[in-house]
Amino acid sequence: MINAKGYAAHSKTDALQPWEFERREVGADDVLIDILYCGICHSDIHQVRSEWGPAIYPIVPGHEIVGRITAVGANVSKFKVGELAGIGCMVNSCQHCDSCDHGQEQFCDNKQTVWTYNSRDKDGSVTYGGYSNKIVCDQHFVLHVSDKLDLKGVAPLLCAGITTYSPLRKWKVGKGHKVGVLGLGGLGHMAVKFAVSFGAEVTMLSTSPSKEADAKRLGAHKFVLTKDPEQVKSLDRYFDFIIDTVSAPHDYNRYLQMLKTDGVQICVGLPPEPLSIAGNSLMRGNRVLTASSIGGIPETQEMLDYCAEHNITSDIELIDIKDVNTAYERVLKSDVKYRFVIDLATL
Ligand code: NAP
Ligand code: ZN
């Protein structure tokens, strides 16, 4: 086994604290990565606090991982020692079902998607994420990372990036579309960057007046404060698409009303509580309410390559790992600009 260290929570009410654990030896299809940076996703907080159901403790979160390959197994052809690499939300799946064959490993038909942490690998061992110094992973689930971009800002692309890129691509969002981005946090700021890059007119829908200047700097054409009923009223039947990144309960019906006929609201935020939708919110205008879960491995590579080509990274605040619990509190107060990234050199 390989000795590793990281930060873990030992119960849903515990703060994250230093913890030593073991990773498996590098198998024939595996690579070993020295982790350089790991983003903090709101999903980490939901899971550390068992908000999506009971977590497996101790839990080492982190699924926005970039680092450098330090060892490769005998069958590894995709990577060489010394190369940069990334890992997102998944580290394994059956790799032969219909969904896996179509590059949608997050929906493995054999229910063998293995999440990067808080999950059980095929051998029954618990997975531990990127708030740690090293990780072993099957090469299929490891992404190539360009050395052209600032690595710190690349880490969040592995979850916040692909989660917003994938539905915008699926719905062919681009020139001539009016897009509302709901919530300016980690996912929201990437949704703004991608939708603008794809040529859409983007309106930021936010509860935080202090974020207006940043929304515009990120490329949003308009900013609407959702707490102001007058501003909100002006948006009835305005959007072709809304991408909803909100992490807490909110009124979906209010935003559905902002869609044109045949408009689409895509939920990527995952509040713990069930959604409450009035039938009429959808019926009027044949509106579509849908969701999107991360993105498969081939599309994640496509997104990383697109970002390298178009010089897109996440706007981040780099933190020392000892400040991770303070960072969680700030995320919960919507006070993140716009992703915290842990510098693992501080571990
Ligand atoms: P985040 O950085 O905390 O951003 C969420 C933003 O939502 C906040 O910055 C805030 O923006 C807004 N917000 C928060 N509470 C709100 C409330 N009560 N009412 C209205 N707006 C509120 O979180 P994130 O990392 O982007 O993640 C967002 C959600 O997506 C989480 O639920 C996460 O678990 C989920 N997620 C889903 C996937 C997927 O595959 N679908 C992948 C990753 C994450 P303003 O200040 O602008 O209002
Ligand atoms: Zn995430």
PDB file of N, CA and C in Angstrom, residues 108-192:
ATOM      1  N   CYS A 108     -23.176   4.797 -15.575  1.00  0.00           N
ATOM      2  CA  CYS A 108     -22.866   3.378 -15.812  1.00  0.00           C
ATOM      3  C   CYS A 108     -24.101   2.509 -15.568  1.00  0.00           C
ATOM      4  N   ASP A 109     -24.514   1.772 -16.610  1.00  0.00           N
ATOM      5  CA  ASP A 109     -25.742   0.975 -16.521  1.00  0.00           C
ATOM      6  C   ASP A 109     -25.617  -0.150 -15.504  1.00  0.00           C
ATOM      7  N   ASN A 110     -24.398  -0.557 -15.238  1.00  0.00           N
ATOM      8  CA  ASN A 110     -24.192  -1.604 -14.232  1.00  0.00           C
ATOM      9  C   ASN A 110     -24.018  -1.034 -12.830  1.00  0.00           C
ATOM     10  N   LYS A 111     -24.336   0.246 -12.706  1.00  0.00           N
ATOM     11  CA  LYS A 111     -24.263   0.940 -11.411  1.00  0.00           C
ATOM     12  C   LYS A 111     -22.890   0.789 -10.770  1.00  0.00           C
ATOM     13  N   GLN A 112     -21.861   0.829 -11.622  1.00  0.00           N
ATOM     14  CA  GLN A 112     -20.505   0.700 -11.079  1.00  0.00           C
ATOM     15  C   GLN A 112     -19.721   2.002 -11.169  1.00  0.00           C
ATOM     16  N   THR A 113     -20.435   3.120 -11.362  1.00  0.00           N
ATOM     17  CA  THR A 113     -19.713   4.397 -11.306  1.00  0.00           C
ATOM     18  C   THR A 113     -19.091   4.502  -9.913  1.00  0.00           C
ATOM     19  N   VAL A 114     -17.792   4.733  -9.882  1.00  0.00           N
ATOM     20  CA  VAL A 114     -17.113   4.927  -8.597  1.00  0.00           C
ATOM     21  C   VAL A 114     -16.750   6.403  -8.505  1.00  0.00           C
ATOM     22  N   TRP A 115     -17.292   7.085  -7.496  1.00  0.00           N
ATOM     23  CA  TRP A 115     -17.021   8.510  -7.318  1.00  0.00           C
ATOM     24  C   TRP A 115     -15.647   8.670  -6.674  1.00  0.00           C
ATOM     25  N   THR A 116     -15.084   9.847  -6.882  1.00  0.00           N
ATOM     26  CA  THR A 116     -13.698  10.086  -6.477  1.00  0.00           C
ATOM     27  C   THR A 116     -13.513  10.002  -4.960  1.00  0.00           C
ATOM     28  N   TYR A 117     -14.582  10.278  -4.222  1.00  0.00           N
ATOM     29  CA  TYR A 117     -14.534  10.100  -2.757  1.00  0.00           C
ATOM     30  C   TYR A 117     -15.927   9.742  -2.288  1.00  0.00           C
ATOM     31  N   ASN A 118     -16.011   9.258  -1.043  1.00  0.00           N
ATOM     32  CA  ASN A 118     -17.318   8.908  -0.454  1.00  0.00           C
ATOM     33  C   ASN A 118     -18.019   7.825  -1.278  1.00  0.00           C
ATOM     34  N   SER A 119     -17.230   6.865  -1.765  1.00  0.00           N
ATOM     35  CA  SER A 119     -17.763   5.832  -2.655  1.00  0.00           C
ATOM     36  C   SER A 119     -16.942   4.566  -2.409  1.00  0.00           C
ATOM     37  N   ARG A 120     -17.442   3.435  -2.971  1.00  0.00           N
ATOM     38  CA  ARG A 120     -16.662   2.195  -2.847  1.00  0.00           C
ATOM     39  C   ARG A 120     -16.138   1.799  -4.216  1.00  0.00           C
ATOM     40  N   ASP A 121     -14.851   1.509  -4.271  1.00  0.00           N
ATOM     41  CA  ASP A 121     -14.237   1.088  -5.531  1.00  0.00           C
ATOM     42  C   ASP A 121     -14.627  -0.358  -5.802  1.00  0.00           C
ATOM     43  N   LYS A 122     -14.259  -0.865  -6.986  1.00  0.00           N
ATOM     44  CA  LYS A 122     -14.672  -2.220  -7.369  1.00  0.00           C
ATOM     45  C   LYS A 122     -14.154  -3.273  -6.390  1.00  0.00           C
ATOM     46  N   ASP A 123     -12.996  -3.010  -5.757  1.00  0.00           N
ATOM     47  CA  ASP A 123     -12.441  -3.978  -4.794  1.00  0.00           C
ATOM     48  C   ASP A 123     -13.037  -3.798  -3.397  1.00  0.00           C
ATOM     49  N   GLY A 124     -14.029  -2.904  -3.270  1.00  0.00           N
ATOM     50  CA  GLY A 124     -14.691  -2.717  -1.970  1.00  0.00           C
ATOM     51  C   GLY A 124     -14.059  -1.637  -1.104  1.00  0.00           C
ATOM     52  N   SER A 125     -12.878  -1.167  -1.512  1.00  0.00           N
ATOM     53  CA  SER A 125     -12.219  -0.152  -0.686  1.00  0.00           C
ATOM     54  C   SER A 125     -12.921   1.199  -0.847  1.00  0.00           C
ATOM     55  N   VAL A 126     -12.802   2.029   0.184  1.00  0.00           N
ATOM     56  CA  VAL A 126     -13.424   3.354   0.155  1.00  0.00           C
ATOM     57  C   VAL A 126     -12.525   4.298  -0.645  1.00  0.00           C
ATOM     58  N   THR A 127     -13.144   5.182  -1.437  1.00  0.00           N
ATOM     59  CA  THR A 127     -12.349   6.151  -2.200  1.00  0.00           C
ATOM     60  C   THR A 127     -12.159   7.435  -1.385  1.00  0.00           C
ATOM     61  N   TYR A 128     -10.983   8.022  -1.568  1.00  0.00           N
ATOM     62  CA  TYR A 128     -10.642   9.274  -0.888  1.00  0.00           C
ATOM     63  C   TYR A 128     -10.213  10.293  -1.931  1.00  0.00           C
ATOM     64  N   GLY A 129     -10.671  11.532  -1.747  1.00  0.00           N
ATOM     65  CA  GLY A 129     -10.508  12.543  -2.781  1.00  0.00           C
ATOM     66  C   GLY A 129      -9.233  13.362  -2.701  1.00  0.00           C
ATOM     67  N   GLY A 130      -9.317  14.543  -3.265  1.00  0.00           N
ATOM     68  CA  GLY A 130      -8.133  15.331  -3.593  1.00  0.00           C
ATOM     69  C   GLY A 130      -7.630  16.294  -2.530  1.00  0.00           C
ATOM     70  N   TYR A 131      -8.265  16.332  -1.352  1.00  0.00           N
ATOM     71  CA  TYR A 131      -7.676  17.147  -0.282  1.00  0.00           C
ATOM     72  C   TYR A 131      -6.569  16.277   0.325  1.00  0.00           C
ATOM     73  N   SER A 132      -5.627  15.873  -0.506  1.00  0.00           N
ATOM     74  CA  SER A 132      -4.609  14.909  -0.089  1.00  0.00           C
ATOM     75  C   SER A 132      -3.381  15.055  -0.984  1.00  0.00           C
ATOM     76  N   ASN A 133      -2.315  14.364  -0.632  1.00  0.00           N
ATOM     77  CA  ASN A 133      -1.054  14.607  -1.359  1.00  0.00           C
ATOM     78  C   ASN A 133      -0.885  13.745  -2.599  1.00  0.00           C
ATOM     79  N   LYS A 134      -1.544  12.583  -2.673  1.00  0.00           N
ATOM     80  CA  LYS A 134      -1.394  11.740  -3.870  1.00  0.00           C
ATOM     81  C   LYS A 134      -2.645  10.895  -4.090  1.00  0.00           C
ATOM     82  N   ILE A 135      -2.791  10.409  -5.327  1.00  0.00           N
ATOM     83  CA  ILE A 135      -3.961   9.594  -5.651  1.00  0.00           C
ATOM     84  C   ILE A 135      -3.583   8.581  -6.726  1.00  0.00           C
ATOM     85  N   VAL A 136      -4.172   7.387  -6.635  1.00  0.00           N
ATOM     86  CA  VAL A 136      -3.973   6.327  -7.628  1.00  0.00           C
ATOM     87  C   VAL A 136      -5.285   6.186  -8.391  1.00  0.00           C
ATOM     88  N   CYS A 137      -5.206   6.128  -9.723  1.00  0.00           N
ATOM     89  CA  CYS A 137      -6.452   6.091 -10.506  1.00  0.00           C
ATOM     90  C   CYS A 137      -6.239   5.340 -11.813  1.00  0.00           C
ATOM     91  N   ASP A 138      -7.276   4.610 -12.225  1.00  0.00           N
ATOM     92  CA  ASP A 138      -7.286   3.949 -13.532  1.00  0.00           C
ATOM     93  C   ASP A 138      -7.093   5.006 -14.622  1.00  0.00           C
ATOM     94  N   GLN A 139      -6.205   4.741 -15.567  1.00  0.00           N
ATOM     95  CA  GLN A 139      -5.854   5.750 -16.585  1.00  0.00           C
ATOM     96  C   GLN A 139      -7.077   6.271 -17.354  1.00  0.00           C
ATOM     97  N   HIS A 140      -8.101   5.432 -17.512  1.00  0.00           N
ATOM     98  CA  HIS A 140      -9.272   5.871 -18.285  1.00  0.00           C
ATOM     99  C   HIS A 140      -9.909   7.125 -17.696  1.00  0.00           C
ATOM    100  N   PHE A 141      -9.813   7.253 -16.368  1.00  0.00           N
ATOM    101  CA  PHE A 141     -10.497   8.352 -15.681  1.00  0.00           C
ATOM    102  C   PHE A 141      -9.574   9.543 -15.416  1.00  0.00           C
ATOM    103  N   VAL A 142      -8.395   9.497 -16.021  1.00  0.00           N
ATOM    104  CA  VAL A 142      -7.420  10.581 -15.840  1.00  0.00           C
ATOM    105  C   VAL A 142      -7.397  11.413 -17.121  1.00  0.00           C
ATOM    106  N   LEU A 143      -7.364  12.727 -16.951  1.00  0.00           N
ATOM    107  CA  LEU A 143      -7.453  13.656 -18.092  1.00  0.00           C
ATOM    108  C   LEU A 143      -6.105  14.306 -18.358  1.00  0.00           C
ATOM    109  N   HIS A 144      -5.883  14.609 -19.637  1.00  0.00           N
ATOM    110  CA  HIS A 144      -4.695  15.381 -20.004  1.00  0.00           C
ATOM    111  C   HIS A 144      -4.930  16.854 -19.703  1.00  0.00           C
ATOM    112  N   VAL A 145      -3.931  17.493 -19.113  1.00  0.00           N
ATOM    113  CA  VAL A 145      -4.029  18.899 -18.738  1.00  0.00           C
ATOM    114  C   VAL A 145      -2.930  19.667 -19.464  1.00  0.00           C
ATOM    115  N   SER A 146      -3.330  20.755 -20.105  1.00  0.00           N
ATOM    116  CA  SER A 146      -2.369  21.555 -20.864  1.00  0.00           C
ATOM    117  C   SER A 146      -1.432  22.314 -19.923  1.00  0.00           C
ATOM    118  N   ASP A 147      -0.172  22.467 -20.333  1.00  0.00           N
ATOM    119  CA  ASP A 147       0.734  23.280 -19.512  1.00  0.00           C
ATOM    120  C   ASP A 147       0.667  24.756 -19.913  1.00  0.00           C
ATOM    121  N   LYS A 148      -0.267  25.087 -20.825  1.00  0.00           N
ATOM    122  CA  LYS A 148      -0.393  26.487 -21.269  1.00  0.00           C
ATOM    123  C   LYS A 148      -1.181  27.326 -20.269  1.00  0.00           C
ATOM    124  N   LEU A 149      -2.045  26.681 -19.494  1.00  0.00           N
ATOM    125  CA  LEU A 149      -2.934  27.425 -18.594  1.00  0.00           C
ATOM    126  C   LEU A 149      -2.386  27.435 -17.175  1.00  0.00           C
ATOM    127  N   ASP A 150      -2.859  28.400 -16.382  1.00  0.00           N
ATOM    128  CA  ASP A 150      -2.487  28.447 -14.973  1.00  0.00           C
ATOM    129  C   ASP A 150      -3.162  27.264 -14.258  1.00  0.00           C
ATOM    130  N   LEU A 151      -2.331  26.377 -13.756  1.00  0.00           N
ATOM    131  CA  LEU A 151      -2.850  25.111 -13.190  1.00  0.00           C
ATOM    132  C   LEU A 151      -3.856  25.304 -12.062  1.00  0.00           C
ATOM    133  N   LYS A 152      -3.638  26.345 -11.262  1.00  0.00           N
ATOM    134  CA  LYS A 152      -4.538  26.591 -10.125  1.00  0.00           C
ATOM    135  C   LYS A 152      -5.963  26.825 -10.616  1.00  0.00           C
ATOM    136  N   GLY A 153      -6.060  27.529 -11.734  1.00  0.00           N
ATOM    137  CA  GLY A 153      -7.370  27.842 -12.296  1.00  0.00           C
ATOM    138  C   GLY A 153      -7.933  26.714 -13.148  1.00  0.00           C
ATOM    139  N   VAL A 154      -7.119  25.700 -13.403  1.00  0.00           N
ATOM    140  CA  VAL A 154      -7.585  24.544 -14.187  1.00  0.00           C
ATOM    141  C   VAL A 154      -8.327  23.560 -13.278  1.00  0.00           C
ATOM    142  N   ALA A 155      -7.874  23.441 -12.019  1.00  0.00           N
ATOM    143  CA  ALA A 155      -8.468  22.435 -11.123  1.00  0.00           C
ATOM    144  C   ALA A 155     -10.007  22.487 -11.129  1.00  0.00           C
ATOM    145  N   PRO A 156     -10.626  23.667 -10.959  1.00  0.00           N
ATOM    146  CA  PRO A 156     -12.100  23.693 -10.902  1.00  0.00           C
ATOM    147  C   PRO A 156     -12.777  23.301 -12.210  1.00  0.00           C
ATOM    148  N   LEU A 157     -12.026  23.280 -13.308  1.00  0.00           N
ATOM    149  CA  LEU A 157     -12.651  22.862 -14.570  1.00  0.00           C
ATOM    150  C   LEU A 157     -13.092  21.402 -14.475  1.00  0.00           C
ATOM    151  N   LEU A 158     -12.420  20.612 -13.621  1.00  0.00           N
ATOM    152  CA  LEU A 158     -12.701  19.177 -13.557  1.00  0.00           C
ATOM    153  C   LEU A 158     -14.082  18.860 -12.995  1.00  0.00           C
ATOM    154  N   CYS A 159     -14.707  19.836 -12.284  1.00  0.00           N
ATOM    155  CA  CYS A 159     -16.116  19.628 -11.915  1.00  0.00           C
ATOM    156  C   CYS A 159     -16.952  20.833 -12.339  1.00  0.00           C
ATOM    157  N   ALA A 160     -16.657  22.020 -11.781  1.00  0.00           N
ATOM    158  CA  ALA A 160     -17.460  23.205 -12.139  1.00  0.00           C
ATOM    159  C   ALA A 160     -17.433  23.438 -13.650  1.00  0.00           C
ATOM    160  N   GLY A 161     -16.305  23.188 -14.272  1.00  0.00           N
ATOM    161  CA  GLY A 161     -16.168  23.406 -15.714  1.00  0.00           C
ATOM    162  C   GLY A 161     -17.023  22.443 -16.508  1.00  0.00           C
ATOM    163  N   ILE A 162     -16.823  21.163 -16.327  1.00  0.00           N
ATOM    164  CA  ILE A 162     -17.552  20.185 -17.144  1.00  0.00           C
ATOM    165  C   ILE A 162     -19.047  20.214 -16.833  1.00  0.00           C
ATOM    166  N   THR A 163     -19.415  20.478 -15.588  1.00  0.00           N
ATOM    167  CA  THR A 163     -20.842  20.458 -15.219  1.00  0.00           C
ATOM    168  C   THR A 163     -21.629  21.559 -15.925  1.00  0.00           C
ATOM    169  N   THR A 164     -20.978  22.648 -16.263  1.00  0.00           N
ATOM    170  CA  THR A 164     -21.665  23.732 -16.971  1.00  0.00           C
ATOM    171  C   THR A 164     -21.447  23.623 -18.481  1.00  0.00           C
ATOM    172  N   TYR A 165     -20.256  23.179 -18.889  1.00  0.00           N
ATOM    173  CA  TYR A 165     -19.964  23.018 -20.332  1.00  0.00           C
ATOM    174  C   TYR A 165     -20.914  21.991 -20.951  1.00  0.00           C
ATOM    175  N   SER A 166     -21.108  20.863 -20.281  1.00  0.00           N
ATOM    176  CA  SER A 166     -21.837  19.740 -20.867  1.00  0.00           C
ATOM    177  C   SER A 166     -23.292  20.087 -21.246  1.00  0.00           C
ATOM    178  N   PRO A 167     -24.099  20.644 -20.328  1.00  0.00           N
ATOM    179  CA  PRO A 167     -25.473  20.954 -20.746  1.00  0.00           C
ATOM    180  C   PRO A 167     -25.533  22.082 -21.770  1.00  0.00           C
ATOM    181  N   LEU A 168     -24.631  23.054 -21.702  1.00  0.00           N
ATOM    182  CA  LEU A 168     -24.650  24.136 -22.705  1.00  0.00           C
ATOM    183  C   LEU A 168     -24.366  23.562 -24.084  1.00  0.00           C
ATOM    184  N   ARG A 169     -23.484  22.570 -24.165  1.00  0.00           N
ATOM    185  CA  ARG A 169     -23.201  21.913 -25.445  1.00  0.00           C
ATOM    186  C   ARG A 169     -24.374  21.046 -25.892  1.00  0.00           C
ATOM    187  N   LYS A 170     -24.913  20.264 -24.937  1.00  0.00           N
ATOM    188  CA  LYS A 170     -26.019  19.360 -25.281  1.00  0.00           C
ATOM    189  C   LYS A 170     -27.186  20.130 -25.893  1.00  0.00           C
ATOM    190  N   TRP A 171     -27.497  21.311 -25.321  1.00  0.00           N
ATOM    191  CA  TRP A 171     -28.638  22.108 -25.801  1.00  0.00           C
ATOM    192  C   TRP A 171     -28.212  23.092 -26.886  1.00  0.00           C
ATOM    193  N   LYS A 172     -26.959  22.948 -27.328  1.00  0.00           N
ATOM    194  CA  LYS A 172     -26.443  23.770 -28.445  1.00  0.00           C
ATOM    195  C   LYS A 172     -26.648  25.258 -28.211  1.00  0.00           C
ATOM    196  N   VAL A 173     -26.323  25.690 -27.005  1.00  0.00           N
ATOM    197  CA  VAL A 173     -26.473  27.098 -26.646  1.00  0.00           C
ATOM    198  C   VAL A 173     -25.424  27.922 -27.384  1.00  0.00           C
ATOM    199  N   GLY A 174     -25.846  29.017 -27.983  1.00  0.00           N
ATOM    200  CA  GLY A 174     -24.888  29.845 -28.721  1.00  0.00           C
ATOM    201  C   GLY A 174     -25.499  31.142 -29.193  1.00  0.00           C
ATOM    202  N   LYS A 175     -24.980  31.626 -30.303  1.00  0.00           N
ATOM    203  CA  LYS A 175     -25.379  32.915 -30.873  1.00  0.00           C
ATOM    204  C   LYS A 175     -26.899  32.979 -31.052  1.00  0.00           C
ATOM    205  N   GLY A 176     -27.487  34.098 -30.653  1.00  0.00           N
ATOM    206  CA  GLY A 176     -28.931  34.280 -30.817  1.00  0.00           C
ATOM    207  C   GLY A 176     -29.735  33.816 -29.604  1.00  0.00           C
ATOM    208  N   HIS A 177     -29.088  33.125 -28.661  1.00  0.00           N
ATOM    209  CA  HIS A 177     -29.807  32.669 -27.466  1.00  0.00           C
ATOM    210  C   HIS A 177     -29.642  33.656 -26.316  1.00  0.00           C
ATOM    211  N   LYS A 178     -30.721  33.789 -25.555  1.00  0.00           N
ATOM    212  CA  LYS A 178     -30.650  34.550 -24.304  1.00  0.00           C
ATOM    213  C   LYS A 178     -30.567  33.542 -23.164  1.00  0.00           C
ATOM    214  N   VAL A 179     -29.493  33.647 -22.382  1.00  0.00           N
ATOM    215  CA  VAL A 179     -29.238  32.671 -21.317  1.00  0.00           C
ATOM    216  C   VAL A 179     -29.202  33.377 -19.970  1.00  0.00           C
ATOM    217  N   GLY A 180     -29.931  32.838 -19.009  1.00  0.00           N
ATOM    218  CA  GLY A 180     -29.844  33.316 -17.632  1.00  0.00           C
ATOM    219  C   GLY A 180     -29.003  32.345 -16.824  1.00  0.00           C
ATOM    220  N   VAL A 181     -28.056  32.870 -16.070  1.00  0.00           N
ATOM    221  CA  VAL A 181     -27.271  32.015 -15.169  1.00  0.00           C
ATOM    222  C   VAL A 181     -27.692  32.364 -13.755  1.00  0.00           C
ATOM    223  N   LEU A 182     -28.227  31.382 -13.057  1.00  0.00           N
ATOM    224  CA  LEU A 182     -28.769  31.604 -11.717  1.00  0.00           C
ATOM    225  C   LEU A 182     -27.734  31.171 -10.672  1.00  0.00           C
ATOM    226  N   GLY A 183     -27.221  32.160  -9.904  1.00  0.00           N
ATOM    227  CA  GLY A 183     -26.244  31.895  -8.846  1.00  0.00           C
ATOM    228  C   GLY A 183     -24.824  32.100  -9.334  1.00  0.00           C
ATOM    229  N   LEU A 184     -24.138  33.083  -8.736  1.00  0.00           N
ATOM    230  CA  LEU A 184     -22.753  33.336  -9.147  1.00  0.00           C
ATOM    231  C   LEU A 184     -21.795  32.778  -8.093  1.00  0.00           C
ATOM    232  N   GLY A 185     -21.563  31.478  -8.204  1.00  0.00           N
ATOM    233  CA  GLY A 185     -20.560  30.805  -7.378  1.00  0.00           C
ATOM    234  C   GLY A 185     -19.616  30.066  -8.310  1.00  0.00           C
ATOM    235  N   GLY A 186     -19.141  28.907  -7.855  1.00  0.00           N
ATOM    236  CA  GLY A 186     -18.173  28.143  -8.646  1.00  0.00           C
ATOM    237  C   GLY A 186     -18.736  27.718  -9.995  1.00  0.00           C
ATOM    238  N   LEU A 187     -19.902  27.072  -9.992  1.00  0.00           N
ATOM    239  CA  LEU A 187     -20.511  26.629 -11.252  1.00  0.00           C
ATOM    240  C   LEU A 187     -20.990  27.832 -12.066  1.00  0.00           C
ATOM    241  N   GLY A 188     -21.639  28.786 -11.370  1.00  0.00           N
ATOM    242  CA  GLY A 188     -22.230  29.922 -12.063  1.00  0.00           C
ATOM    243  C   GLY A 188     -21.197  30.718 -12.846  1.00  0.00           C
ATOM    244  N   HIS A 189     -20.014  30.941 -12.251  1.00  0.00           N
ATOM    245  CA  HIS A 189     -19.056  31.791 -12.971  1.00  0.00           C
ATOM    246  C   HIS A 189     -18.485  31.059 -14.180  1.00  0.00           C
ATOM    247  N   MET A 190     -18.425  29.725 -14.113  1.00  0.00           N
ATOM    248  CA  MET A 190     -17.985  28.971 -15.303  1.00  0.00           C
ATOM    249  C   MET A 190     -19.091  28.962 -16.367  1.00  0.00           C
ATOM    250  N   ALA A 191     -20.353  28.895 -15.918  1.00  0.00           N
ATOM    251  CA  ALA A 191     -21.470  28.938 -16.878  1.00  0.00           C
ATOM    252  C   ALA A 191     -21.457  30.262 -17.636  1.00  0.00           C
ATOM    253  N   VAL A 192     -21.185  31.361 -16.932  1.00  0.00           N
ATOM    254  CA  VAL A 192     -21.100  32.670 -17.603  1.00  0.00           C
ATOM    255  C   VAL A 192     -19.983  32.635 -18.649  1.00  0.00           C
TER     256      VAL A 192
END
